[in-house]
Coordinates of C-alpha atoms and ligand atoms in Angstrom, one line a residue:
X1 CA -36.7 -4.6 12.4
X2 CA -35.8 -1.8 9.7
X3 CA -32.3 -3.4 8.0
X4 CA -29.8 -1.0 7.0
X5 CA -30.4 -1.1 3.1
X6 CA -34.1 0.1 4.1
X7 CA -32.9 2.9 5.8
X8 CA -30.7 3.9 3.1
X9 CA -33.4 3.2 0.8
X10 CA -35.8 5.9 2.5
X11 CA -32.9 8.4 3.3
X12 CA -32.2 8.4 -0.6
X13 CA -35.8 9.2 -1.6
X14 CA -35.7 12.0 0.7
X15 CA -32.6 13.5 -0.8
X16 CA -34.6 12.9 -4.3
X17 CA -37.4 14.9 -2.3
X18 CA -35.8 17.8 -1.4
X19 CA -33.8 18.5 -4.5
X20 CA -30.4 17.6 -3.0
X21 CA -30.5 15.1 -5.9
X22 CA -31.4 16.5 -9.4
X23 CA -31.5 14.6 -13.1
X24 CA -31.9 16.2 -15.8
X25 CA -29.5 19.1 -17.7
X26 CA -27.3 21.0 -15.6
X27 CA -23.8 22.5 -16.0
X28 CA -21.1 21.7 -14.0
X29 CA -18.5 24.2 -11.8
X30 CA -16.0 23.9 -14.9
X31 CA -19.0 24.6 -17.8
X32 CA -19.6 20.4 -18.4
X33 CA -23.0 19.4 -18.9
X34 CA -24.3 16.8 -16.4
X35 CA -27.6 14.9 -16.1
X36 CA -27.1 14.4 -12.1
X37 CA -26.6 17.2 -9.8
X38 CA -25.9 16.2 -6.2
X39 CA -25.8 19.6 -3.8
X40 CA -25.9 18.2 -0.1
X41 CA -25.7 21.7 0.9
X42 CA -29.3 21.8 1.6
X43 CA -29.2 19.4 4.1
X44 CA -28.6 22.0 6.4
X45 CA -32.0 23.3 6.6
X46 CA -33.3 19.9 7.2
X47 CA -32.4 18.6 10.7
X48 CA -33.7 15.5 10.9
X49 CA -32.8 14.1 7.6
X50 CA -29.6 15.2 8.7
X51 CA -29.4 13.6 12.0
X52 CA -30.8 10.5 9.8
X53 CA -27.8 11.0 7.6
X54 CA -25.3 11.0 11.0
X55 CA -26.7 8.0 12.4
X56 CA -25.9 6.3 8.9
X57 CA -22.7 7.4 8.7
X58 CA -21.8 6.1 12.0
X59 CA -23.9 2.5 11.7
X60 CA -22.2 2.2 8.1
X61 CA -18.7 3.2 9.8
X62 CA -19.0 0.6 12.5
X63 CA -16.4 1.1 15.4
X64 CA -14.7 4.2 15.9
X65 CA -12.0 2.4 18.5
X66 CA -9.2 3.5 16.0
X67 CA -10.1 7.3 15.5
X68 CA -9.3 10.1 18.1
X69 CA -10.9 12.9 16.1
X70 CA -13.0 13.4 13.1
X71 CA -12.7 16.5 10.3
X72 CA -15.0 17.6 7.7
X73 CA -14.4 18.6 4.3
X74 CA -14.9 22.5 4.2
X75 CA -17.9 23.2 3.5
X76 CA -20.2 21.3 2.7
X77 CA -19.6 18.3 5.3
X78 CA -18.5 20.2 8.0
X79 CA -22.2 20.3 9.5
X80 CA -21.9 16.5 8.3
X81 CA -19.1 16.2 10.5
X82 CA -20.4 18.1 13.6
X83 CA -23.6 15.8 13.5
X84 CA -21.3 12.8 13.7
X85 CA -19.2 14.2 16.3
X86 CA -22.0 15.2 18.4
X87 CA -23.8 11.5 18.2
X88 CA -20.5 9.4 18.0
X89 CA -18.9 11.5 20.9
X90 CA -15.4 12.0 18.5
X91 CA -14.1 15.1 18.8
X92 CA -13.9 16.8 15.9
X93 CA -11.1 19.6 14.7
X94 CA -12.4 22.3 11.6
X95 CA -10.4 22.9 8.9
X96 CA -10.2 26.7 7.3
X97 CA -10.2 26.9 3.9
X98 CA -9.3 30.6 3.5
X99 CA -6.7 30.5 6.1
X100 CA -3.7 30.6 3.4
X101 CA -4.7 34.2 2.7
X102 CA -4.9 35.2 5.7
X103 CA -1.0 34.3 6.5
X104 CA -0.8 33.6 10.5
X105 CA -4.4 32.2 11.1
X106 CA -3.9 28.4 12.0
X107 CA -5.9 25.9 9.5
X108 CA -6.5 23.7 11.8
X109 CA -9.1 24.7 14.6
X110 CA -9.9 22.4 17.5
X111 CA -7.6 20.3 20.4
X112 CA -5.8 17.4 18.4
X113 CA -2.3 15.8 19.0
X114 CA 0.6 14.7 16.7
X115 CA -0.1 11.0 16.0
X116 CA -3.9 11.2 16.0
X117 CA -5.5 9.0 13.5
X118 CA -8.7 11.3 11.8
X119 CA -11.4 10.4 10.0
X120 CA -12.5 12.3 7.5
X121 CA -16.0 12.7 6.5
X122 CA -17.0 14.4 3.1
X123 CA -20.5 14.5 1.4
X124 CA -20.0 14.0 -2.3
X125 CA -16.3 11.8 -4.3
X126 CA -16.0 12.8 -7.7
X127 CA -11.9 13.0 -8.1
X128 CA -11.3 13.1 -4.4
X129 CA -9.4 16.4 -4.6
X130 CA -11.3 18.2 -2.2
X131 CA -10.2 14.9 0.7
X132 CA -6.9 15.2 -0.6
X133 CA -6.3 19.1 0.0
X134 CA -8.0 18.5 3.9
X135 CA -5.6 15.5 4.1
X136 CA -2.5 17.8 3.7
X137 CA -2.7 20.6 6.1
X138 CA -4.2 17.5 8.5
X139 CA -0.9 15.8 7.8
X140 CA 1.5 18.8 7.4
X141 CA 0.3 18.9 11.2
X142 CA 1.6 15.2 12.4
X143 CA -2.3 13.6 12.0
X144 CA -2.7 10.5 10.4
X145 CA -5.4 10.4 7.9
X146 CA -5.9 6.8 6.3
X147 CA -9.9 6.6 6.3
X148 CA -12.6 9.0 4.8
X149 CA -16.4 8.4 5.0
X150 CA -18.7 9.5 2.4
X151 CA -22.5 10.0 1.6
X152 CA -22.0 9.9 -2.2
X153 CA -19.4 7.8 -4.6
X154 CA -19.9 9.5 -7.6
X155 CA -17.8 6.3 -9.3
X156 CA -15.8 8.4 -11.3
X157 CA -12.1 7.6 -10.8
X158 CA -11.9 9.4 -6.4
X159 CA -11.8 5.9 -5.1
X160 CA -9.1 4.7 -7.0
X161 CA -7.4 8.1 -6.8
X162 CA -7.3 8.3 -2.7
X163 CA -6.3 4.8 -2.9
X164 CA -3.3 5.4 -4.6
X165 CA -3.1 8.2 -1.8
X166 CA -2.8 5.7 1.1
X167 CA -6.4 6.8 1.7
X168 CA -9.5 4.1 2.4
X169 CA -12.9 5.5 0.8
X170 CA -16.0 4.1 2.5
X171 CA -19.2 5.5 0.5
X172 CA -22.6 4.9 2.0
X173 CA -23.9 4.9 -1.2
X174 CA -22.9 4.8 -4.8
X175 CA -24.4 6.5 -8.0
X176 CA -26.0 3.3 -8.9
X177 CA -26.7 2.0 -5.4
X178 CA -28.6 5.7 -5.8
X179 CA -30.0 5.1 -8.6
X180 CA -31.4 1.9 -8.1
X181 CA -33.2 3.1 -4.8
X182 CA -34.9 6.2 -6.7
X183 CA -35.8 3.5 -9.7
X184 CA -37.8 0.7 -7.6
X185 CA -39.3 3.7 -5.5
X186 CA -40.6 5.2 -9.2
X187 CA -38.8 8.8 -8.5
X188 CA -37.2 8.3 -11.8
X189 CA -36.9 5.9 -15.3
X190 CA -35.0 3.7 -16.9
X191 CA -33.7 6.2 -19.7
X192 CA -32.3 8.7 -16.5
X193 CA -30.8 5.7 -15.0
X194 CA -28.8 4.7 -18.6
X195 CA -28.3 8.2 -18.9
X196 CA -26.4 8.6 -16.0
X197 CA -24.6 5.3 -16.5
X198 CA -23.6 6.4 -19.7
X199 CA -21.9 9.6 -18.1
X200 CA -20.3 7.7 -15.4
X201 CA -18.3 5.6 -17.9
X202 CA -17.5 8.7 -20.0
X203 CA -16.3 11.0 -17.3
X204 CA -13.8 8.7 -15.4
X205 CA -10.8 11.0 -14.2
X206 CA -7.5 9.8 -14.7
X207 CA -6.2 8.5 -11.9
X208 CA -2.7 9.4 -12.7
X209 CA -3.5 13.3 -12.9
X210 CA -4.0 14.0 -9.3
X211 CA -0.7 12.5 -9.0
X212 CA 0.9 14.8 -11.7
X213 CA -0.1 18.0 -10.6
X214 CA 2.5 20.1 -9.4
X215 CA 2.0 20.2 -5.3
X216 CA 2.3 16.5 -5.8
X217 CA 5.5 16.8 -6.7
X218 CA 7.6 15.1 -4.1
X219 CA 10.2 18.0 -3.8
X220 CA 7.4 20.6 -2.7
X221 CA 5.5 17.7 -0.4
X222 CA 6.8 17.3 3.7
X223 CA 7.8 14.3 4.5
X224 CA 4.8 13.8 6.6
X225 CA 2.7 14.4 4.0
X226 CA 4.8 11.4 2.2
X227 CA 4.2 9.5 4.5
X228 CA 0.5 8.5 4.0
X229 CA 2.2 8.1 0.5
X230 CA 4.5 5.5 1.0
X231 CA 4.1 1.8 -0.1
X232 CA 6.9 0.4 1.8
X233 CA 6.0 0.2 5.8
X234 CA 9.9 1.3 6.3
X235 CA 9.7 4.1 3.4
X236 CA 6.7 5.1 5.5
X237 CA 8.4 4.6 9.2
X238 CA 11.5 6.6 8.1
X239 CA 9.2 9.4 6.6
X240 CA 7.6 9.4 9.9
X241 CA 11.4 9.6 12.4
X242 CA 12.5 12.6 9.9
X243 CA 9.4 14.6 10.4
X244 CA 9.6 14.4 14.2
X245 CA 13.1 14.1 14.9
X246 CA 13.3 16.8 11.8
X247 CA 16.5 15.5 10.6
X248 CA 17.5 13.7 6.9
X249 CA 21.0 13.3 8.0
X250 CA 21.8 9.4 7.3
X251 CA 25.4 8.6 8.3
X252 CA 27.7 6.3 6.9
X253 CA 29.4 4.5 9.5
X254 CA 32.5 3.0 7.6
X255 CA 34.6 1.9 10.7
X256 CA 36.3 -1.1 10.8
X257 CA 36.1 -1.9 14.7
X258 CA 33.2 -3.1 16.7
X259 CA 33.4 -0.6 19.8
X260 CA 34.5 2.5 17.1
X261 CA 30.7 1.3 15.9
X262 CA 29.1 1.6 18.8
X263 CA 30.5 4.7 19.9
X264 CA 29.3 6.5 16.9
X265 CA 25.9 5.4 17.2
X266 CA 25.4 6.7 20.6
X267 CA 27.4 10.2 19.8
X268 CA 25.4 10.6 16.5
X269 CA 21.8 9.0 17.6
X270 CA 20.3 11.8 18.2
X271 CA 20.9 13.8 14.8
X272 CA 20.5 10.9 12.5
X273 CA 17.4 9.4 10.7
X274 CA 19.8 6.1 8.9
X275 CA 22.9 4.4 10.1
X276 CA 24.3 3.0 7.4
X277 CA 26.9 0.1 7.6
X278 CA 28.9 -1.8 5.5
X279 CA 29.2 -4.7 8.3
X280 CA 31.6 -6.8 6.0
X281 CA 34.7 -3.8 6.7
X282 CA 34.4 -4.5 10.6
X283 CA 37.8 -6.8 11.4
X284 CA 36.4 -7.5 14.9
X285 CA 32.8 -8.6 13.9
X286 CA 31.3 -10.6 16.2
X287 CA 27.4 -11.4 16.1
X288 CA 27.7 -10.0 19.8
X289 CA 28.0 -6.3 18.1
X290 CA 24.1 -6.4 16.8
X291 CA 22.1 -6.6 19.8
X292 CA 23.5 -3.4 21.3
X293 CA 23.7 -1.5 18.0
X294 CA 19.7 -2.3 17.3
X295 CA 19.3 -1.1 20.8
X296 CA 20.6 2.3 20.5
X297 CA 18.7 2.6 17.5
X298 CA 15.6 1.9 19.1
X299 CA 16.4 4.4 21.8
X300 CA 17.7 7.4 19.7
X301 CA 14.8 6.3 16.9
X302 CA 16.8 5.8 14.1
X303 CA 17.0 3.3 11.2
X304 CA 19.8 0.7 10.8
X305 CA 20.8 0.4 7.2
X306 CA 22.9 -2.4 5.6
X307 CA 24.7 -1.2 2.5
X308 CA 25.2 -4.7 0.7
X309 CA 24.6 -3.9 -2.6
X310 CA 23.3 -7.3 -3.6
X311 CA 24.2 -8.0 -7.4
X312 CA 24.1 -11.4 -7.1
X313 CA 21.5 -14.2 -8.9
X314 CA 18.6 -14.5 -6.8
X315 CA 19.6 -17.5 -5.1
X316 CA 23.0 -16.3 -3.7
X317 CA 21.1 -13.2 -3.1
X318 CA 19.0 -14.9 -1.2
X319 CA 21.9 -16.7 0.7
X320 CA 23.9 -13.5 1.4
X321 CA 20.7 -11.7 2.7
X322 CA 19.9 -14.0 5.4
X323 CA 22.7 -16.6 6.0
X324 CA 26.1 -16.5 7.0
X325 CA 27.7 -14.4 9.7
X326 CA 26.2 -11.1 8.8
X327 CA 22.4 -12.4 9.4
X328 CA 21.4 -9.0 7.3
X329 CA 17.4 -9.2 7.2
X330 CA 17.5 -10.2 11.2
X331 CA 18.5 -6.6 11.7
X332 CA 19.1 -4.1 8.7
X333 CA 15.2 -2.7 7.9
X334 CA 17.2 -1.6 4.5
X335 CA 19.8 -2.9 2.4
X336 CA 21.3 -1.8 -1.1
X337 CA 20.6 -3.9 -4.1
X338 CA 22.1 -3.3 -7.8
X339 CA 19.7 -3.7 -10.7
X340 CA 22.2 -5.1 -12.8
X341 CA 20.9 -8.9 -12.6
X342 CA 17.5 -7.8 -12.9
X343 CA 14.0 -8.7 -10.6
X344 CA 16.0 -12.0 -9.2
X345 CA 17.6 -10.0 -6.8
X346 CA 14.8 -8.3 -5.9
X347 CA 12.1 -11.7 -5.5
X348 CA 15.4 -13.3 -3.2
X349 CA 15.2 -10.5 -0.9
X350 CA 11.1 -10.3 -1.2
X351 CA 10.9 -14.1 -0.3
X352 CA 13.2 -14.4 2.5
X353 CA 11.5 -11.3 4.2
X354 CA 8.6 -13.2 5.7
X355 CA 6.6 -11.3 7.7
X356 CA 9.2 -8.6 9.2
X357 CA 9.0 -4.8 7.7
X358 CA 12.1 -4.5 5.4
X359 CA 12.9 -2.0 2.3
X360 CA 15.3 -2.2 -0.6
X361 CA 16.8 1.1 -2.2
X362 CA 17.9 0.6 -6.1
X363 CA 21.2 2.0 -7.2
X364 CA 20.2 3.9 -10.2
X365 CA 22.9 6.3 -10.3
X366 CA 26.5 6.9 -8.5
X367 CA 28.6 9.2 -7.2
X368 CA 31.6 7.9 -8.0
X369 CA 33.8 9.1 -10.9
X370 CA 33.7 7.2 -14.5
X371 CA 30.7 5.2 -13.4
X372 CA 29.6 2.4 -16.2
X373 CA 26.0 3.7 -15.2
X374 CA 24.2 5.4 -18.1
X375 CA 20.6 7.1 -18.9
X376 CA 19.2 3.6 -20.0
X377 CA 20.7 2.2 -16.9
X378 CA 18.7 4.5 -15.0
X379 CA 15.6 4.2 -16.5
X380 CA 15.7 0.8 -16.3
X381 CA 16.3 0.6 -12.5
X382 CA 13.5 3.1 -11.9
X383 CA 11.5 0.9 -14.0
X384 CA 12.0 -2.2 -12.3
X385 CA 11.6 -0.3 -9.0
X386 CA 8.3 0.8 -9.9
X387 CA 7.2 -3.5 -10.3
X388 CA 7.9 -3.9 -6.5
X389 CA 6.1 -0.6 -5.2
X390 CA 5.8 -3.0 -1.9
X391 CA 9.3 -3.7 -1.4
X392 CA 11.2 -0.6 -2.8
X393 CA 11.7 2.4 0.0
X394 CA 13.5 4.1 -2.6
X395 CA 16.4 4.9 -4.7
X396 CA 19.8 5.9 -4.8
X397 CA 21.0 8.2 -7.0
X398 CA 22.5 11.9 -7.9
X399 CA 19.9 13.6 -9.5
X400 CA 16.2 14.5 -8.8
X401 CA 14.9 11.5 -10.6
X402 CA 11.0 10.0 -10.0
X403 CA 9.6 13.3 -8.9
X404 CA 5.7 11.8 -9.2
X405 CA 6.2 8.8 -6.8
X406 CA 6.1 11.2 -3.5
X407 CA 6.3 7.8 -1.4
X408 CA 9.5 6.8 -2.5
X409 CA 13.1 8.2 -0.8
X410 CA 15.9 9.2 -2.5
X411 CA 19.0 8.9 -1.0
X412 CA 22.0 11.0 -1.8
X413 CA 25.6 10.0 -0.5
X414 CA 28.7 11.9 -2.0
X415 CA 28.3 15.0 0.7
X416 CA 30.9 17.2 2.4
X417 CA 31.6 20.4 3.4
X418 CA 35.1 20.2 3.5
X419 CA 36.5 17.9 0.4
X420 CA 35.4 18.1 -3.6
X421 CA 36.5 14.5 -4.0
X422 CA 39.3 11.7 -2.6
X423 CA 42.0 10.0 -4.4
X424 CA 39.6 7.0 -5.4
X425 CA 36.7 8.3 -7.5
X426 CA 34.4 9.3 -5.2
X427 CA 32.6 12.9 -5.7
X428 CA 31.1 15.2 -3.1
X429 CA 28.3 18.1 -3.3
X430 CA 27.7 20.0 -0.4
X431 CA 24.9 19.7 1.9
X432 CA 22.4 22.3 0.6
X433 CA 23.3 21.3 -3.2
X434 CA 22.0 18.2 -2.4
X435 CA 18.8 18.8 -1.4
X436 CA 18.2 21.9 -3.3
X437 CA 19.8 20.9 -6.7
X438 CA 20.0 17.2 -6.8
X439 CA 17.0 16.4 -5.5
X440 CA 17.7 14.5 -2.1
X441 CA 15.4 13.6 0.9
X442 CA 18.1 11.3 2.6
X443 CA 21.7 12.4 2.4
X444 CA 24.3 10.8 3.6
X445 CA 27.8 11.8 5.0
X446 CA 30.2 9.5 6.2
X447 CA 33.6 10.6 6.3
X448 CA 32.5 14.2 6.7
X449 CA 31.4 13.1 10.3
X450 CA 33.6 9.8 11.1
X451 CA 36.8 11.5 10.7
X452 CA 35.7 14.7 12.3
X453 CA 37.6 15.0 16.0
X454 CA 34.2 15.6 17.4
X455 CA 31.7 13.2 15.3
X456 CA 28.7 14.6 17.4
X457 CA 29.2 18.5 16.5
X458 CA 29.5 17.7 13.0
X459 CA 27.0 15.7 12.8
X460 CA 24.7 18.2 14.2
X461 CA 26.0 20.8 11.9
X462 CA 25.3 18.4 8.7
X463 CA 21.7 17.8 10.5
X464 CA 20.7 21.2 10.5
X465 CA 22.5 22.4 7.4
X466 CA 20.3 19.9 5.5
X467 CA 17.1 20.1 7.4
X468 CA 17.3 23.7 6.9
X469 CA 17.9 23.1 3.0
X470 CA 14.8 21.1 3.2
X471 CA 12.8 23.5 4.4
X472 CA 13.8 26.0 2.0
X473 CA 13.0 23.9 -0.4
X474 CA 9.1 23.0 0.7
X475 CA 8.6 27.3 1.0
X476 CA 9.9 27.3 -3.3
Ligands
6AU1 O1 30.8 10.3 2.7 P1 31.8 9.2 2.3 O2 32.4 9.3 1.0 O3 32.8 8.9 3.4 O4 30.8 7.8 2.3 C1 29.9 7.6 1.4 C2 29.1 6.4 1.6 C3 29.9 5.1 1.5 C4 29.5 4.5 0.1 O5 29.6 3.1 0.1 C5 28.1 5.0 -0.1 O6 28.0 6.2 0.7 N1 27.8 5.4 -1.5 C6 26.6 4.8 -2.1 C7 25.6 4.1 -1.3 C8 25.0 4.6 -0.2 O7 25.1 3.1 -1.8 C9 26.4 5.0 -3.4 C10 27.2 5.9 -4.2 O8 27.0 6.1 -5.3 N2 28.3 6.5 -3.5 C11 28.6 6.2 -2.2 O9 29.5 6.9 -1.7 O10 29.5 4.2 2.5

């Protein structure tokens, strides 16, 4: 029996044959000189090396039992992709390229459903750009895109970089793996192959760059599209409840009696992403209270939200997060810590997590008046955020801070239409300056809402004031 490196093997010398694969001088898109050219365009007029190339894909691929539909990068794979779709039986959906300047016409062609996980199959990974602009308008649209296929690694930085992307690169052949092939076969000599090596090392991108470009910016990205980008599984779940339920309204439910609790939840469910507590105020608590609150979440698909603020050394940390009455980590997803005592805080809460999906958001600033916090404090936190990318959801603070980490939330209380401030320090914007100015995914409104006669209307009013704010700000 022919084993799978043998077919590869004999598929890569008939790439070398046709001139899909080139080594010698040649000038790259942007004016570089290169001494491998790779154009899988060709393939086209070649339909059995390109049925070859499908059943590859799909042997090296294994079981498709996770993926509802398959999309091509434009243009280059998407013959590629209908090859696959044909023999695998995945439907596939196209993706225009040219559609932006059209205006109306829809970038994604094809029957797919919010939710579906895609597969993306591409030809040749240099930066992994190209995956990454597909991957958008695929997610901008509610599909999930954590897997792309490839015929050709170039090894130059695109694995790393969809990695750090939330995106899994499987390559069916590398440069070298390439290389080595076309060596033993005699299609080319040493020198090419430590020529090309050489490049490789010299041409690496930066891994950092794609993440610096502008439309990776987290204010100008959808929270869907943050989503994929998200470290934290409850960064990435809450992402996920304000792009369907379109709504970054958290509320602060600072009421100090169980059934005052309960009632809230049920009348604001439906507009809220967060319920934030601060379970310690309630003079009535009871461990009886829990059960029915996480149930209402689960119904109106929201996200229950202890407010601790943990300060403590680890250890007591550790204690306070899952002992005593409060039992936090049995049912908050997220809690407040402070950075002031440094990583202990943060390892406490890491450790006693076990296997449950929690989150941590770092004060780094505050909205109340005459705040100790300063610009070192801040950097700091962000800092020492950015050493627990696993356990960190995101941060809490006033200003548009950590605008290249698209995965992480910030969360913006100190919001209200009606009052500047109260008689205790604390500062309000309103609801669009939030999201507009300062920076905010979440924001949060408590007494804006609790002591509103009709908690329901306003906080549907605060839902769509700041989803609309939102949107304003992805069209900037
Ligand atoms: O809208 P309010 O003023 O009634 O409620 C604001 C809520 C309260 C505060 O404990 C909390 O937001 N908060 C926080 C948080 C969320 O940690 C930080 C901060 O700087 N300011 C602030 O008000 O539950």
């Amino acid at each position: 029996m022919v084993s799978f490196d043998d077919k590869l093997k004999a598929f890569s010398i008939e790439l070398f044959k046709i001139n899909a694969v080139k080594f010698g001088e040649f000038k790259t898109k942007v004016g570089l000189m290169t001494p491998v050219y790779c154009d899988l365009r060709i393939i086209v007029s070649y339909p059995k090396l390109m049925e070859r190339l499908a059943d590859l894909l799909i042997e090296y691929f294994g079981t498709f039992k996770d993926i509802d539909i398959i999309c091509g990068v434009p243009y280059t794979a998407l013959p590629i992709a209908t090859a696959v779709s044909i023999k695998s039986s995945i439907p596939m959906v196209m993706r225009r390229k040219e559609a932006k300047d059209y205006g109306t016409k829809k970038l994604i062609e094809g029957v797919y459903n919010e939710g579906d996980k895609c597969l993306i199959i591409e030809d040749v990974v240099t930066s992994g750009s190209s995956i990454l602009e597909t991957v958008k308008d695929l997610t901008d649209l509610g599909i999930k895109c954590n897997e792309t296929i490839v015929l050709l690694n170039r090894e130059q930085g695109g694995a790393k970089i969809l990695e750090n992307n939330g995106i899994v690169m499987h390559a069916l052949l590398t440069l070298t793996k390439l290389m080595e092939f076309l060596r033993e076969d005699k299609c080319i000599n040493d020198k090419t192959v430590e020529q090309v090596r050489d490049y490789i090392a010299s041409t690496q991108v930066d891994p950092s760059i794609l993440l610096k470009t502008p439309s990776e910016d987290r204010l100008t990205l959808s929270f869907l599209t943050r989503t994929n980008l998200a470290k934290n599984p409850v960064a990435a779940e809450l992402f996920q409840i304000m792009a369907t339920k379109q709504t970054n309204l958290c509320v602060a439910a600072d009421l100090t009696i169980s059934t005052d609790i309960l009632n809230l939840a049920e009348q604001v469910g439906p507009y809220i992403c967060v319920f934030k507590t601060h379970i310690d105020i309630i003079e009535d608590f009871h461990p009886n209270l829990l059960k029915p609150l996480q149930e209402i979440a689960e119904r109106h698909n929201f996200i229950l939200f202890e407010d601790r603020k943990f300060a403590d050394i680890g250890k007591t940390v550790e204690l306070q997060y899952s002992k005593g009455i409060y039992q936090v980590s049995s049912w908050a997803k997220l809690v407040t810590a402070h950075s002031i005592t440094g990583k202990g805080v943060l390892d406490a809460i890491k450790e006693s997590v076990g296997l449950e999906k929690r989150g941590v958001f770092l004060l780094a600033e505050t909205s109340a008046a005459g705040s100790l916090i300063n610009e070192n404090y801040t950097e700091a936190t962000l800092t020492l955020a950015e050493q627990y990318p696993e356990l960190i959801a995101g941060i809490v603070c006033q200003s548009p801070l950590f605008l290249q980490t698209p995965g992480l939330i910030q969360l913006t209380p100190g919001v209200q239409l009606e009052a500047k401030s109260d008689n205790l320090g604390q500062q309000y914007n309103s609801p669009e300056s939030v999201i507009l100015e300062k920076g905010a995914d979440v924001a949060v409104v408590g007494r804006g809402i609790t002591k509103s006669a009709k908690p329901e209307i306003a906080a549907e009013k605060y839902k769509n004031l700041l989803w609309a704010a939102y949107s304003k700000r992805l069209q900037k």
